[in-house]
Short mmCIF file of C-alpha atoms in Angstrom, two decimals:
data_model
loop_
_atom_site.label_atom_id
_atom_site.label_comp_id
_atom_site.label_asym_id
_atom_site.label_seq_id
_atom_site.Cartn_x
_atom_site.Cartn_y
_atom_site.Cartn_z
CA MET U 20 97.29 -245.22 -94.89
CA ARG U 21 98.05 -248.86 -94.40
CA VAL U 22 101.84 -249.75 -94.43
CA GLN U 23 103.40 -253.19 -94.37
CA CYS U 24 107.00 -254.34 -93.84
CA PRO U 25 108.27 -256.16 -96.84
CA GLN U 26 110.55 -258.32 -94.77
CA CYS U 27 108.36 -259.75 -92.02
CA GLY U 28 104.84 -258.69 -93.18
CA SER U 29 103.99 -256.66 -90.11
CA GLY U 30 101.67 -253.81 -90.78
CA GLY U 31 99.96 -250.80 -89.28
CA ASN U 32 98.22 -247.51 -90.15
CA VAL U 33 99.92 -244.23 -90.55
CA PRO U 34 97.96 -240.96 -90.95
CA ASP U 35 98.05 -239.74 -94.55
CA GLU U 36 99.32 -236.32 -93.54
CA LYS U 37 102.41 -238.01 -91.93
CA ILE U 38 103.53 -239.29 -95.33
CA PRO U 39 104.79 -236.61 -97.81
CA ALA U 40 104.49 -237.01 -101.54
CA GLU U 41 108.11 -238.26 -101.84
CA GLY U 42 107.50 -240.99 -99.29
CA ARG U 43 108.75 -241.67 -95.81
CA LYS U 44 111.28 -244.08 -94.35
CA ILE U 45 109.80 -246.36 -91.71
CA VAL U 46 111.60 -248.73 -89.34
CA CYS U 47 109.66 -251.96 -88.70
CA PRO U 48 109.24 -252.22 -84.94
CA LYS U 49 109.33 -256.00 -85.16
CA CYS U 50 112.28 -256.90 -87.43
CA LYS U 51 113.95 -253.44 -87.61
CA THR U 52 113.95 -253.41 -91.34
CA THR U 53 113.96 -249.90 -92.87
CA PHE U 54 111.66 -249.42 -95.87
CA LEU U 55 110.13 -246.62 -97.88
CA ALA U 56 106.31 -246.08 -97.56
CA LYS U 57 104.75 -244.13 -100.41
CA LYS U 58 101.22 -243.06 -101.10
CA SER U 59 99.45 -244.54 -104.05
CA ALA U 60 99.01 -242.15 -106.99
CA THR U 61 95.23 -241.84 -106.08
CA ALA U 62 95.95 -241.01 -102.46
CA ALA U 63 98.66 -238.48 -103.34
CA THR U 64 96.30 -236.53 -105.53
CA GLN U 65 93.30 -236.50 -103.22
CA GLN U 66 94.41 -233.54 -101.05
CA PRO U 67 95.34 -231.20 -103.96
CA ALA U 68 92.04 -232.08 -105.57
CA ARG U 69 90.16 -231.19 -102.39
CA ASP U 70 92.02 -227.89 -102.11
CA GLU U 71 91.24 -227.16 -105.81
CA ILE U 72 87.58 -227.83 -105.29
CA ASN U 73 87.41 -225.66 -102.14
CA ALA U 74 89.11 -222.80 -104.01
CA SER U 75 86.63 -223.10 -106.84
CA TYR U 76 83.77 -223.05 -104.25
CA LEU U 77 85.05 -219.82 -102.65
CA GLU U 78 85.49 -218.33 -106.10
CA GLY U 79 81.86 -219.20 -106.91
CA VAL U 80 80.58 -217.60 -103.77
CA GLN U 81 82.67 -214.50 -104.47
CA LEU U 82 81.20 -214.35 -108.00
CA LEU U 83 77.72 -214.49 -106.45
CA LYS U 84 78.52 -211.66 -104.02
CA ASN U 85 79.73 -209.61 -106.98
CA LYS U 86 76.37 -210.28 -108.74
CA GLN U 87 78.05 -212.29 -111.51
CA VAL U 88 75.33 -214.86 -111.24
CA ASP U 89 75.83 -216.73 -114.47
CA ALA U 90 79.55 -217.20 -113.73
CA ALA U 91 78.76 -218.24 -110.18
CA ILE U 92 76.29 -220.89 -111.48
CA ARG U 93 78.96 -222.28 -113.82
CA MET U 94 81.60 -222.35 -111.10
CA LEU U 95 79.39 -223.92 -108.35
CA THR U 96 78.04 -226.40 -110.85
CA ASP U 97 81.56 -227.56 -111.53
CA VAL U 98 82.08 -227.95 -107.80
CA VAL U 99 79.13 -230.24 -107.25
CA ARG U 100 80.04 -232.31 -110.25
CA ALA U 101 83.54 -232.77 -108.84
CA ASN U 102 82.13 -233.44 -105.37
CA SER U 103 78.51 -234.51 -105.13
CA LYS U 104 78.62 -234.24 -101.34
CA HIS U 105 79.59 -230.51 -101.25
CA GLN U 106 76.58 -229.27 -99.24
CA GLU U 107 77.60 -225.55 -99.08
CA ALA U 108 77.99 -225.46 -102.90
CA TYR U 109 74.45 -226.74 -103.31
CA ARG U 110 73.26 -224.07 -100.91
CA TYR U 111 74.68 -221.16 -102.83
CA LEU U 112 73.89 -222.75 -106.13
CA GLY U 113 70.29 -222.67 -105.03
CA LEU U 114 70.64 -218.99 -104.22
CA ALA U 115 72.11 -218.25 -107.63
CA TYR U 116 69.24 -220.04 -109.41
CA GLY U 117 66.78 -218.09 -107.32
CA GLN U 118 68.25 -214.78 -108.42
CA LYS U 119 67.70 -215.95 -112.03
CA ASN U 120 64.07 -216.99 -111.25
CA LEU U 121 65.02 -220.55 -112.19
CA TRP U 122 62.86 -221.99 -109.45
CA ASP U 123 62.80 -225.65 -110.58
CA ASP U 124 66.63 -225.66 -110.67
CA ALA U 125 66.72 -223.86 -107.27
CA ILE U 126 64.39 -226.45 -105.81
CA ASP U 127 66.50 -229.34 -107.07
CA VAL U 128 69.80 -228.20 -105.63
CA LEU U 129 68.33 -226.86 -102.35
CA GLN U 130 66.76 -230.25 -101.81
CA LYS U 131 70.22 -231.78 -102.16
CA ALA U 132 71.61 -229.28 -99.71
CA VAL U 133 68.95 -230.21 -97.15
CA THR U 134 69.42 -233.93 -97.78
CA LEU U 135 73.09 -233.55 -96.89
CA LYS U 136 72.40 -231.27 -93.93
CA PRO U 137 68.83 -231.45 -92.69
CA ASP U 138 69.33 -228.63 -90.16
CA ASP U 139 70.64 -226.09 -92.74
CA LEU U 140 68.15 -223.36 -91.81
CA LEU U 141 69.05 -221.05 -94.72
CA SER U 142 68.58 -223.76 -97.29
CA LEU U 143 65.32 -224.90 -95.70
CA LYS U 144 63.93 -221.38 -95.82
CA ASN U 145 65.03 -220.74 -99.29
CA LEU U 146 63.66 -224.11 -100.45
CA GLY U 147 60.38 -223.10 -98.88
CA ILE U 148 60.40 -219.79 -100.79
CA ALA U 149 61.18 -221.49 -104.08
CA LEU U 150 58.32 -223.93 -103.60
CA LEU U 151 56.04 -220.92 -102.80
CA ARG U 152 57.07 -219.21 -106.03
CA GLN U 153 56.05 -222.40 -107.86
CA ASN U 154 52.73 -222.52 -106.00
CA ARG U 155 53.63 -225.86 -104.45
CA PHE U 156 52.15 -224.81 -101.15
CA GLU U 157 51.83 -228.18 -99.39
CA GLU U 158 55.49 -228.99 -99.99
CA ALA U 159 56.45 -225.50 -98.89
CA GLU U 160 54.42 -225.91 -95.74
CA ARG U 161 56.28 -229.15 -94.87
CA VAL U 162 59.66 -227.65 -95.51
CA LEU U 163 59.03 -224.51 -93.44
CA GLU U 164 57.59 -226.55 -90.55
CA GLN U 165 60.90 -228.40 -90.63
CA ALA U 166 62.80 -225.15 -90.57
CA LEU U 167 60.78 -224.03 -87.47
CA GLN U 168 61.69 -227.30 -85.70
CA TYR U 169 65.34 -226.07 -85.75
CA ALA U 170 64.52 -222.33 -85.13
CA PRO U 171 61.17 -221.96 -83.45
CA GLU U 172 61.62 -218.21 -82.98
CA ASP U 173 62.52 -217.46 -86.59
CA GLU U 174 59.90 -214.84 -87.63
CA ASN U 175 60.83 -215.01 -91.32
CA ALA U 176 60.19 -218.81 -91.44
CA GLN U 177 56.92 -218.35 -89.60
CA SER U 178 55.86 -215.62 -92.05
CA TYR U 179 56.59 -217.85 -95.01
CA LEU U 180 54.80 -220.81 -93.41
CA ASN U 181 51.71 -218.58 -93.01
CA MET U 182 51.90 -217.71 -96.70
CA ALA U 183 52.10 -221.42 -97.64
CA VAL U 184 49.01 -222.20 -95.45
CA ARG U 185 47.05 -219.32 -96.96
CA GLY U 186 48.04 -220.44 -100.42
CA ARG U 187 47.05 -224.01 -99.83
CA GLN U 188 43.73 -222.91 -98.30
CA LYS U 189 42.87 -220.52 -101.08
CA ALA U 190 44.35 -222.71 -103.86
CA GLN U 191 45.78 -219.68 -105.58
CA PRO U 192 49.20 -217.93 -105.85
CA ALA U 193 50.46 -215.96 -102.95
CA GLU U 194 49.92 -212.17 -103.11
CA GLU U 195 52.47 -210.49 -105.36
CA ASP U 196 53.65 -208.23 -102.50
CA ASP U 197 54.29 -211.28 -100.24
CA ALA U 198 56.09 -213.12 -103.00
CA GLU U 199 58.45 -210.15 -103.57
CA HIS U 200 59.03 -209.93 -99.83
CA ALA U 201 59.95 -213.60 -99.79
CA LEU U 202 62.33 -213.19 -102.67
CA ALA U 203 64.34 -210.78 -100.56
CA ASP U 204 65.44 -213.59 -98.34
CA LEU U 205 66.55 -215.69 -101.27
CA THR U 206 68.76 -212.88 -102.48
CA ARG U 207 70.04 -212.24 -98.97
CA ASP U 208 68.57 -208.68 -98.67
CA GLU U 209 67.21 -209.52 -95.16
CA ARG U 210 70.13 -210.15 -92.71
CA ASP U 211 69.05 -213.20 -90.83
CA ASP U 212 71.04 -214.56 -87.92
CA GLU U 213 73.20 -216.71 -90.12
CA GLN U 214 74.39 -213.76 -92.34
CA GLU U 215 75.80 -216.33 -94.81
CA LEU U 216 76.10 -214.05 -97.71
CA ALA U 217 77.00 -210.88 -95.91
CA THR U 218 76.98 -208.10 -98.61
CA LEU U 219 75.72 -210.17 -101.51
CA THR U 220 72.81 -207.76 -102.38
CA ALA U 221 71.41 -204.98 -100.29
CA SER U 222 68.99 -202.89 -102.32
CA SER U 223 65.58 -204.35 -101.71
CA SER U 224 65.36 -204.18 -97.96
CA ALA U 225 66.63 -200.52 -97.90
CA SER U 226 64.06 -199.44 -100.45
CA SER U 227 61.07 -201.48 -99.15
CA SER U 228 58.34 -199.40 -97.58
CA LYS U 229 57.86 -202.14 -94.98
CA THR U 230 61.48 -201.90 -93.77
CA PRO U 231 62.42 -199.22 -91.20
CA TYR U 232 64.91 -196.62 -92.20
CA ASN U 233 68.46 -198.00 -91.54
CA PRO U 234 71.26 -195.53 -92.21
CA ALA U 235 73.96 -198.15 -91.66
CA GLN U 236 72.38 -200.27 -94.40
CA GLU U 237 72.53 -197.34 -96.79
CA TYR U 238 76.32 -197.13 -96.29
CA LEU U 239 76.61 -200.85 -96.79
CA ASN U 240 74.66 -200.57 -100.02
CA LYS U 241 76.89 -197.70 -101.22
CA GLY U 242 79.92 -199.56 -100.18
CA THR U 243 78.89 -202.65 -102.13
CA GLU U 244 78.27 -200.51 -105.24
CA PHE U 245 81.66 -198.79 -105.02
CA LEU U 246 83.32 -202.17 -104.50
CA GLU U 247 81.71 -203.63 -107.63
CA ASN U 248 82.81 -200.54 -109.61
CA GLY U 249 86.41 -200.85 -108.41
CA GLN U 250 86.27 -197.60 -106.37
CA LEU U 251 87.96 -199.19 -103.42
CA ASN U 252 88.77 -196.06 -101.37
CA LYS U 253 85.23 -194.91 -101.52
CA ALA U 254 84.03 -198.44 -100.68
CA ALA U 255 86.23 -198.55 -97.63
CA GLU U 256 84.88 -195.15 -96.45
CA MET U 257 81.38 -196.47 -96.74
CA PHE U 258 81.99 -199.64 -94.87
CA GLU U 259 83.87 -197.83 -92.05
CA GLU U 260 80.90 -195.43 -91.70
CA ALA U 261 78.56 -198.49 -91.52
CA ILE U 262 80.70 -199.92 -88.78
CA ARG U 263 80.57 -196.62 -86.81
CA LEU U 264 76.73 -196.59 -87.11
CA ALA U 265 76.16 -200.27 -86.32
CA PRO U 266 79.19 -201.69 -84.42
CA GLU U 267 77.19 -204.69 -83.45
CA SER U 268 76.87 -205.83 -87.06
CA SER U 269 79.49 -207.95 -88.77
CA ASP U 270 78.57 -206.74 -92.32
CA GLY U 271 80.72 -203.66 -92.32
CA HIS U 272 83.84 -205.63 -91.28
CA PHE U 273 83.14 -208.20 -93.99
CA GLY U 274 82.89 -205.43 -96.61
CA LEU U 275 86.23 -203.98 -95.46
CA GLY U 276 87.69 -207.47 -95.67
CA MET U 277 86.65 -207.68 -99.34
CA VAL U 278 88.15 -204.22 -99.97
CA TYR U 279 91.49 -205.23 -98.47
CA GLU U 280 91.37 -208.57 -100.37
CA LYS U 281 91.03 -206.77 -103.68
CA ARG U 282 93.97 -204.51 -102.66
CA GLN U 283 95.88 -207.64 -101.75
CA GLU U 284 96.41 -206.28 -98.24
CA TRP U 285 96.27 -209.69 -96.79
CA LYS U 286 96.90 -208.85 -93.13
CA LYS U 287 94.23 -206.18 -93.05
CA ALA U 288 91.79 -208.50 -94.87
CA ILE U 289 92.38 -211.24 -92.28
CA ASP U 290 91.89 -208.76 -89.42
CA ALA U 291 88.62 -207.53 -90.89
CA TYR U 292 87.25 -211.07 -91.42
CA GLN U 293 88.35 -211.98 -87.93
CA LYS U 294 86.34 -209.10 -86.51
CA ALA U 295 83.31 -210.25 -88.56
CA VAL U 296 83.59 -213.70 -87.15
CA ALA U 297 84.09 -212.41 -83.64
CA ILE U 298 80.85 -210.46 -83.88
CA ASN U 299 78.87 -213.22 -85.67
CA PRO U 300 80.36 -216.67 -85.09
CA ASN U 301 77.67 -218.12 -87.35
CA ASP U 302 78.92 -216.24 -90.43
CA LEU U 303 80.17 -219.33 -92.35
CA LEU U 304 81.22 -217.40 -95.37
CA ALA U 305 83.53 -215.11 -93.30
CA LYS U 306 84.94 -218.18 -91.56
CA GLU U 307 85.67 -220.01 -94.85
CA THR U 308 87.22 -216.93 -96.36
CA LEU U 309 89.42 -216.28 -93.32
CA LYS U 310 90.54 -219.93 -93.29
CA PHE U 311 91.35 -219.78 -97.01
CA LEU U 312 93.28 -216.48 -96.68
CA LYS U 313 95.31 -217.79 -93.79
CA LYS U 314 96.15 -220.89 -95.58
CA GLN U 315 97.22 -219.04 -98.71
CA ARG U 316 99.26 -216.51 -96.76
CA LYS U 317 101.06 -219.30 -94.92
CA LYS U 318 101.60 -221.24 -98.14
CA PHE U 319 103.38 -218.32 -99.91
CA ARG U 320 105.32 -216.90 -96.89
CA TRP U 321 109.11 -216.83 -97.12
CA PRO U 322 111.04 -218.59 -94.42
CA TRP U 323 112.40 -215.36 -92.90
CA GLN U 324 108.99 -213.64 -92.82
CA LYS U 325 107.17 -213.43 -89.47
CA GLY U 326 103.33 -213.34 -89.06
#
């Protein structure tokens, strides 16, 4: 923020966070005049607005995880209306539209996500899948080639690219079985290395005949079902068993974090999300949830409380 001495006209910049809402007394280094510097009404409201938008974004993602897709679409749409540069909101809005088979809408918002962040691998792959579902094979081919530039070893992206090439060559829709397999990625049933939606949905990959038997995934699926039905004790048991069977996976810890969050056991929730992030540093959703919980916990802590 730019401040200027009313006496001698000397001025300088002060970081916004250094000036509270009620203003700050500043001593001019040149003429020693003391004056009050206050933020403009616009500047004073910017930070609360950003916090409000971020809280709405996290709520939208939570709704999506809980399979409340219509509510998630409404919430995330409000976020991008308030902040047209909110890249992550476009990403998850694309996922939500994909779950409703609204492919044109999914393509529109995923293109915006990729424009804002060209190396967003998850959005690139899901954009490619949405284009495949609309038989726009040449466009899908270009998008998936772009994804492979950022992740040359990504087998899923390569598989979808092969589908796009076959579709273009045959000038007909991709095989139904392949299309259903592709949809699994859009609904986050396949756990790719980003694991951005953690336990959003987990039914398709466990039931697919192409997927090897995975006992840990079964417990994650059951835990998610119990969580959605409000059976928190049973959900916790399922996630704990998933952790025992697959300690190298962050999903069980993320699930426990959601259980503790619903119980309002904030310290345990933070610990669980921290473990998820420690196992998978690329889990952006766990990172954002952890950051939000820490901020809220600090915000409402009494002065005499520790930790």
